[in-house]
Short mmCIF file of C-alpha atoms in Angstrom, two decimals:
data_model
loop_
_atom_site.label_atom_id
_atom_site.label_comp_id
_atom_site.label_asym_id
_atom_site.label_seq_id
_atom_site.Cartn_x
_atom_site.Cartn_y
_atom_site.Cartn_z
CA MET Z 1 -0.25 -0.16 -0.07
CA LYS Z 2 1.49 3.46 -0.89
CA LYS Z 3 2.12 5.70 1.84
CA PHE Z 4 0.99 9.28 2.20
CA LEU Z 5 0.46 11.78 4.73
CA SER Z 6 -1.84 14.26 4.76
CA LEU Z 7 -2.72 17.66 6.18
CA ALA Z 8 -6.52 18.73 7.06
CA CYS Z 9 -6.63 21.81 5.67
CA CYS Z 10 -9.29 24.02 6.96
CA SER Z 11 -12.01 25.61 4.46
CA VAL Z 12 -12.22 28.33 7.20
CA MET Z 13 -10.46 29.45 10.32
CA THR Z 14 -8.15 27.55 11.32
CA PHE Z 15 -7.03 23.37 10.86
CA SER Z 16 -5.13 21.02 11.45
CA LEU Z 17 -2.62 18.51 10.07
CA VAL Z 18 -3.42 14.91 8.86
CA GLY Z 19 -1.55 12.23 7.87
CA CYS Z 20 -1.66 8.20 6.31
CA SER Z 21 0.78 5.79 5.44
CA GLY Z 22 0.17 2.21 4.47
CA SER Z 23 0.70 -1.31 6.70
CA ASP Z 24 -0.60 -4.37 4.67
CA ALA Z 25 -2.30 -5.44 8.29
CA GLY Z 26 -3.41 -4.44 11.94
CA ASN Z 27 -1.62 -4.60 14.77
CA SER Z 28 -4.26 -6.64 16.89
CA ALA Z 29 -6.10 -8.76 14.07
CA SER Z 30 -4.67 -10.96 11.32
CA GLY Z 31 -6.07 -9.20 7.79
CA ASN Z 32 -6.24 -6.30 5.66
CA TYR Z 33 -6.44 -3.81 8.56
CA VAL Z 34 -6.53 -0.10 8.15
CA ASN Z 35 -4.81 1.63 11.35
CA LEU Z 36 -5.83 4.80 12.33
CA ALA Z 37 -4.39 7.61 15.27
CA LYS Z 38 -6.80 9.79 16.28
CA GLU Z 39 -6.59 12.93 18.97
CA ASN Z 40 -10.06 12.13 20.91
CA ASP Z 41 -11.43 9.43 21.96
CA VAL Z 42 -15.54 8.57 21.03
CA ILE Z 43 -17.69 10.77 22.96
CA SER Z 44 -20.72 8.94 22.80
CA MET Z 45 -21.39 5.81 19.89
CA ASP Z 46 -25.81 6.76 20.37
CA SER Z 47 -26.04 8.94 17.29
CA ARG Z 48 -29.48 10.43 19.17
CA TYR Z 49 -27.03 12.37 21.55
CA ALA Z 50 -23.39 11.99 19.90
CA THR Z 51 -22.05 15.92 19.17
CA ASP Z 52 -18.25 15.01 18.10
CA GLY Z 53 -16.08 14.30 15.12
CA MET Z 54 -14.76 11.71 16.18
CA SER Z 55 -17.72 9.97 17.52
CA PHE Z 56 -19.75 11.11 13.92
CA GLU Z 57 -17.27 9.27 12.63
CA MET Z 58 -17.35 6.26 14.41
CA LEU Z 59 -20.58 6.29 14.21
CA ALA Z 60 -21.10 6.42 9.96
CA SER Z 61 -18.64 3.51 10.02
CA THR Z 62 -21.18 1.69 11.83
CA ILE Z 63 -24.38 2.74 10.83
CA GLU Z 64 -26.26 4.01 8.03
CA GLY Z 65 -28.78 6.38 7.50
CA LEU Z 66 -31.27 6.63 4.66
CA GLU Z 67 -28.56 8.40 2.60
CA SER Z 68 -25.32 8.32 1.80
CA VAL Z 69 -22.46 10.79 0.69
CA ASP Z 70 -19.72 9.61 -2.26
CA ALA Z 71 -16.49 10.27 -2.03
CA ASP Z 72 -17.20 13.29 -3.90
CA GLY Z 73 -19.95 15.19 -1.59
CA ASN Z 74 -22.43 13.59 -3.77
CA ILE Z 75 -25.93 12.33 -1.90
CA ILE Z 76 -26.57 8.89 -2.69
CA PRO Z 77 -29.16 6.02 -1.94
CA ALA Z 78 -28.26 3.99 1.64
CA LEU Z 79 -30.59 1.78 3.61
CA ALA Z 80 -33.85 3.50 1.01
CA GLU Z 81 -33.19 2.27 -1.75
CA SER Z 82 -35.49 5.00 -3.53
CA TYR Z 83 -37.81 7.48 -2.80
CA ASP Z 84 -40.88 9.56 -3.82
CA VAL Z 85 -41.66 13.41 -3.25
CA SER Z 86 -44.64 15.05 -3.55
CA GLU Z 87 -45.48 17.55 -6.61
CA ASP Z 88 -45.60 20.58 -3.41
CA GLY Z 89 -41.74 19.30 -2.39
CA LEU Z 90 -43.30 18.95 1.33
CA THR Z 91 -43.61 14.84 0.96
CA TYR Z 92 -40.94 12.66 0.81
CA THR Z 93 -41.56 8.92 1.11
CA PHE Z 94 -38.55 6.32 1.33
CA HIS Z 95 -38.86 2.69 0.47
CA LEU Z 96 -35.60 0.96 2.75
CA ARG Z 97 -33.68 -2.03 1.04
CA ASP Z 98 -33.17 -5.60 2.70
CA ALA Z 99 -30.71 -5.08 5.37
CA VAL Z 100 -30.34 -6.04 8.78
CA TRP Z 101 -28.87 -5.29 11.86
CA SER Z 102 -25.50 -7.45 13.22
CA ASN Z 103 -27.92 -9.10 15.59
CA ASP Z 104 -29.83 -10.41 11.27
CA ALA Z 105 -32.84 -8.06 12.89
CA PRO Z 106 -34.10 -6.72 10.20
CA VAL Z 107 -33.65 -3.03 9.76
CA THR Z 108 -37.38 -1.63 9.66
CA ALA Z 109 -39.17 1.49 9.11
CA GLN Z 110 -39.58 1.29 12.60
CA ASP Z 111 -36.15 1.42 13.58
CA PHE Z 112 -36.32 5.79 12.14
CA GLU Z 113 -39.95 6.25 13.80
CA TYR Z 114 -38.19 5.18 17.22
CA ALA Z 115 -35.23 7.38 16.85
CA TRP Z 116 -36.10 10.55 15.75
CA ASP Z 117 -38.89 10.17 18.06
CA ALA Z 118 -36.84 9.23 21.27
CA THR Z 119 -34.86 12.25 19.60
CA ILE Z 120 -36.64 15.12 19.60
CA LYS Z 121 -38.06 14.37 22.79
CA ASN Z 122 -35.48 14.67 25.42
CA PRO Z 123 -34.03 17.88 25.84
CA LYS Z 124 -30.31 15.75 26.19
CA ALA Z 125 -30.21 15.38 21.68
CA GLU Z 126 -28.06 18.88 21.34
CA TYR Z 127 -28.39 18.29 17.50
CA ALA Z 128 -32.69 17.73 17.97
CA TYR Z 129 -33.13 21.15 16.47
CA LEU Z 130 -31.89 19.83 13.69
CA PHE Z 131 -35.66 17.63 12.80
CA GLY Z 132 -37.07 21.84 13.06
CA SER Z 133 -36.82 25.23 10.81
CA ASP Z 134 -32.72 25.02 11.85
CA GLY Z 135 -32.45 22.08 9.54
CA ALA Z 136 -34.89 19.50 7.75
CA CYS Z 137 -37.74 21.19 8.22
CA ILE Z 138 -39.84 18.39 9.82
CA GLN Z 139 -44.18 19.66 9.95
CA ASN Z 140 -44.60 19.87 14.02
CA ALA Z 141 -40.89 19.29 14.73
CA ASN Z 142 -40.35 23.49 15.94
CA GLU Z 143 -43.26 22.89 18.48
CA ILE Z 144 -42.04 19.60 19.60
CA LEU Z 145 -38.98 21.17 20.23
CA ALA Z 146 -40.77 23.94 22.07
CA GLY Z 147 -41.98 21.83 24.59
CA ASP Z 148 -45.50 20.75 23.23
CA ASP Z 149 -46.08 16.61 23.79
CA SER Z 150 -49.80 16.82 22.28
CA LEU Z 151 -48.02 16.61 17.76
CA GLU Z 152 -46.44 13.56 16.86
CA LEU Z 153 -43.38 14.07 14.75
CA GLY Z 154 -44.08 14.55 10.91
CA ALA Z 155 -42.54 11.28 9.96
CA LYS Z 156 -43.66 7.68 10.68
CA ALA Z 157 -43.16 3.55 9.06
CA LEU Z 158 -46.34 3.01 6.25
CA ASP Z 159 -45.00 -0.44 6.80
CA GLU Z 160 -42.42 -2.24 7.84
CA LYS Z 161 -40.05 -1.10 4.41
CA THR Z 162 -42.05 2.27 3.87
CA PHE Z 163 -40.83 5.76 5.76
CA GLU Z 164 -43.17 8.59 5.27
CA VAL Z 165 -41.80 12.04 6.66
CA LYS Z 166 -44.05 15.79 6.27
CA LEU Z 167 -42.43 19.03 5.80
CA SER Z 168 -43.48 21.99 7.67
CA GLN Z 169 -42.07 23.62 4.32
CA LYS Z 170 -39.73 22.99 1.19
CA CYS Z 171 -36.23 21.97 2.26
CA PRO Z 172 -33.51 21.56 -0.80
CA TYR Z 173 -30.77 20.37 1.43
CA PHE Z 174 -33.15 17.73 3.03
CA LEU Z 175 -32.24 14.11 1.43
CA SER Z 176 -27.84 15.79 2.69
CA LEU Z 177 -29.42 15.66 6.00
CA MET Z 178 -30.67 12.56 5.99
CA SER Z 179 -27.03 11.26 5.96
CA PHE Z 180 -25.91 13.22 9.10
CA PRO Z 181 -25.96 10.93 12.70
CA VAL Z 182 -29.02 12.08 14.50
CA PHE Z 183 -30.73 10.80 11.67
CA TYR Z 184 -29.52 7.49 11.99
CA PRO Z 185 -32.14 4.44 12.61
CA VAL Z 186 -31.60 2.63 16.55
CA ASN Z 187 -32.94 -0.61 17.10
CA GLU Z 188 -36.06 -0.13 19.34
CA GLU Z 189 -35.90 -3.93 20.76
CA PHE Z 190 -32.41 -3.55 21.56
CA ALA Z 191 -32.21 -0.19 22.71
CA THR Z 192 -34.66 -1.11 25.15
CA GLU Z 193 -32.93 -4.63 26.40
CA LYS Z 194 -29.65 -2.26 26.97
CA GLY Z 195 -31.35 0.36 29.41
CA ASP Z 196 -28.59 3.01 30.39
CA ASP Z 197 -25.45 0.96 28.91
CA TYR Z 198 -26.64 1.23 25.44
CA ALA Z 199 -23.87 1.79 22.93
CA LEU Z 200 -21.69 2.12 25.81
CA THR Z 201 -19.79 -0.91 25.02
CA ALA Z 202 -18.99 -2.84 22.05
CA ASP Z 203 -21.50 -5.81 23.24
CA ALA Z 204 -23.94 -3.48 24.06
CA LEU Z 205 -24.21 -1.52 19.77
CA LEU Z 206 -25.34 -3.15 16.71
CA ALA Z 207 -24.63 -1.82 13.72
CA ASN Z 208 -25.82 -1.82 10.39
CA GLY Z 209 -22.91 -0.41 8.52
CA PRO Z 210 -19.94 -1.39 6.66
CA PHE Z 211 -18.32 -1.87 9.76
CA LYS Z 212 -19.31 -3.32 13.69
CA LEU Z 213 -16.92 -1.99 16.54
CA GLU Z 214 -15.11 -5.09 18.17
CA SER Z 215 -14.11 -3.58 21.20
CA TRP Z 216 -13.50 -0.24 22.66
CA SER Z 217 -10.89 0.18 25.34
CA LYS Z 218 -11.87 3.90 26.30
CA GLY Z 219 -9.89 6.45 25.99
CA ASN Z 220 -6.96 4.07 23.98
CA LYS Z 221 -8.41 1.94 21.37
CA LEU Z 222 -11.05 1.19 19.28
CA VAL Z 223 -11.48 -1.94 16.91
CA LEU Z 224 -13.78 -2.11 14.41
CA VAL Z 225 -14.47 -5.24 11.78
CA LYS Z 226 -15.88 -5.84 7.94
CA ASN Z 227 -20.01 -6.66 8.55
CA GLU Z 228 -20.46 -9.25 6.94
CA LYS Z 229 -24.22 -8.69 7.24
CA TYR Z 230 -23.90 -5.01 5.87
CA TRP Z 231 -26.53 -5.42 2.70
CA ASP Z 232 -22.83 -3.93 0.46
CA ALA Z 233 -20.24 -6.03 1.81
CA ASP Z 234 -18.40 -6.76 -1.48
CA ASN Z 235 -17.33 -3.30 -1.60
CA VAL Z 236 -16.30 -3.25 2.08
CA LYS Z 237 -12.24 -3.86 1.07
CA VAL Z 238 -10.67 -4.12 4.57
CA ASP Z 239 -11.52 -6.34 7.26
CA GLY Z 240 -11.03 -3.74 9.61
CA MET Z 241 -9.61 -0.65 11.15
CA ASN Z 242 -7.18 -0.02 14.24
CA VAL Z 243 -8.11 3.44 15.53
CA ASN Z 244 -5.93 3.89 18.18
CA ILE Z 245 -6.23 7.31 20.83
CA VAL Z 246 -3.16 8.97 20.38
CA PRO Z 247 -3.45 12.40 22.15
CA GLU Z 248 0.12 13.88 20.92
CA ALA Z 249 0.92 14.81 17.34
CA SER Z 250 4.42 13.78 18.07
CA THR Z 251 4.13 10.18 19.07
CA SER Z 252 1.39 9.28 16.05
CA ALA Z 253 3.64 10.93 13.91
CA LEU Z 254 6.47 8.36 14.94
CA ASP Z 255 4.51 5.84 14.85
CA PHE Z 256 3.51 6.79 11.37
CA GLU Z 257 7.26 6.67 10.02
CA SER Z 258 7.79 3.25 12.32
CA GLY Z 259 5.25 1.72 10.09
CA ASN Z 260 2.76 1.18 12.35
CA THR Z 261 -0.02 3.67 11.83
CA ASP Z 262 -1.47 4.69 7.81
CA PHE Z 263 -3.35 7.89 9.45
CA THR Z 264 -2.23 10.19 11.51
CA LYS Z 265 -2.92 14.30 12.38
CA LEU Z 266 -0.76 16.59 12.46
CA ASN Z 267 -0.16 19.89 13.90
CA SER Z 268 2.22 22.68 13.30
CA THR Z 269 5.11 22.18 14.84
CA LEU Z 270 4.88 19.59 12.99
CA VAL Z 271 4.08 20.51 9.21
CA ASP Z 272 8.07 21.99 8.64
CA LYS Z 273 9.19 18.42 9.24
CA TYR Z 274 7.25 17.26 7.44
CA LYS Z 275 6.01 19.04 3.86
CA ASP Z 276 8.35 18.32 1.70
CA SER Z 277 7.50 14.96 2.18
CA ASP Z 278 6.05 12.36 -0.87
CA SER Z 279 3.56 11.30 2.31
CA TYR Z 280 2.14 14.71 2.69
CA THR Z 281 -0.93 16.71 1.71
CA THR Z 282 -3.61 18.33 2.24
CA VAL Z 283 -7.28 18.29 2.29
CA LEU Z 284 -9.77 20.27 2.38
CA GLU Z 285 -12.31 20.30 5.02
CA GLY Z 286 -15.46 22.30 6.22
CA TYR Z 287 -14.51 24.03 9.79
CA LEU Z 288 -15.27 27.05 10.76
CA TRP Z 289 -14.34 29.33 13.98
CA TYR Z 290 -14.92 32.57 14.91
CA LEU Z 291 -15.37 35.17 17.71
CA GLN Z 292 -18.47 35.34 19.56
CA TYR Z 293 -19.03 38.16 21.26
CA ASN Z 294 -20.49 38.53 24.61
CA PHE Z 295 -23.88 40.72 24.22
CA ALA Z 296 -24.68 40.95 27.43
CA ASN Z 297 -21.53 43.33 28.25
CA LYS Z 298 -22.54 46.99 27.56
CA TYR Z 299 -19.41 47.91 25.15
CA LEU Z 300 -19.92 44.82 23.20
CA GLN Z 301 -23.68 46.11 22.19
CA ASN Z 302 -21.88 48.49 19.83
CA GLU Z 303 -22.03 47.04 16.59
CA ASN Z 304 -19.40 49.91 15.44
CA LEU Z 305 -16.89 48.62 18.25
CA ARG Z 306 -17.32 44.96 17.14
CA LYS Z 307 -16.32 46.03 13.63
CA ALA Z 308 -13.32 48.12 14.88
CA ILE Z 309 -12.52 44.04 16.89
CA SER Z 310 -12.87 42.52 13.59
CA THR Z 311 -10.48 44.72 11.76
CA VAL Z 312 -7.37 44.72 13.67
CA VAL Z 313 -7.04 40.63 13.25
CA ASP Z 314 -5.07 40.44 10.70
CA ARG Z 315 -6.77 36.65 9.57
CA GLN Z 316 -3.91 36.61 6.66
CA ASP Z 317 -0.89 36.52 9.30
CA LEU Z 318 -2.41 34.67 12.15
CA VAL Z 319 -3.31 31.00 9.33
CA GLU Z 320 -0.05 31.93 7.64
CA ASN Z 321 2.75 32.60 10.86
CA VAL Z 322 0.80 31.55 13.99
CA LEU Z 323 -1.87 28.83 13.53
CA LYS Z 324 0.61 27.08 10.15
CA ASP Z 325 -2.24 24.22 10.04
CA GLY Z 326 -3.96 24.46 6.47
CA SER Z 327 -5.86 27.30 7.54
CA VAL Z 328 -7.22 29.74 4.69
CA VAL Z 329 -8.93 33.19 5.96
CA CYS Z 330 -12.09 33.20 6.43
CA GLY Z 331 -14.21 35.47 4.42
CA GLY Z 332 -17.80 34.91 5.34
CA PHE Z 333 -19.79 32.46 8.10
CA VAL Z 334 -20.24 30.25 5.02
CA PRO Z 335 -16.81 28.48 4.25
CA GLU Z 336 -15.57 27.51 1.21
CA ALA Z 337 -15.73 23.96 -0.59
CA LEU Z 338 -18.83 23.32 1.56
CA SER Z 339 -20.80 22.43 -1.13
CA THR Z 340 -21.45 22.91 -5.09
CA GLY Z 341 -24.56 24.33 -6.70
CA PRO Z 342 -26.83 22.58 -9.64
CA ASP Z 343 -25.26 25.73 -11.06
CA GLY Z 344 -21.95 23.92 -10.59
CA LYS Z 345 -20.34 26.88 -8.30
CA ASP Z 346 -19.28 26.89 -4.62
CA TYR Z 347 -21.68 27.54 -2.52
CA ARG Z 348 -20.33 29.74 -0.72
CA GLU Z 349 -19.83 31.72 -4.01
#
């Protein structure tokens, strides 16, 4: 496998550096394993409550939603083999393919209805707001989020393979959101059986995606193995992934050099050392970093003062000479290269 060391650059204010090399086998199991070094551990493998990027990555490796995203950022069918949209654009009817969870239970429309209902009605689910008008615009979501328990979310299982979602208004990016973890399904019977232990350990989690979580040593390592029951398992080309939690970039860089790590993040202090290596490249990602003012402060309530503060920040110098992590200057709240419009132009434009 060819070695690569990649730098993750940000399309906005700050970014991290990433690298990857390539060994043919993992260090915890025989076969073709990919070895990853990650800064942070998973916070939650419960798709209803996860809020951090690392958790989202691992969830997306083990669970699929209605739609997914290909390597070019295009929305493609996942568990929904097809869908219909009403003439007014307010009703989506998803037709699920034959798929099973890793315990052989079929993936059904009820799994989506249960997960969505449990999410939007639980104040601990921080991303539940995406069901409302700030996200997918699902019918009655705003009212339920505001505390109205008398209403039902406009999403229901018509039968085991048909899931209907009604919107309160048109949402052009609705299908894109269906690939986000908060919209993933949850098997109600299994989750109820596990209770408070659900998704806290490998044994307390089901998979319907390309990999399943075999072991999870918190703060140390996750091992994911190929899910042979995945509906598209023939196209999963590796046997699994070893995900090592390595907070220090210098340590993971040394592991990379020794061939024990296939992908690692670099910090700004390591860029000069590796930037001329054939294994080093850059990857544009869509993170945004910004200053948020305290509007309770009487001085900062003054718009002109806030504008003045903004003018004294030399963004170019900040990204090139201070951060040195691949960041690019932020020209607005919408990052560059976040998405491409129907006209082929960057959405930022």
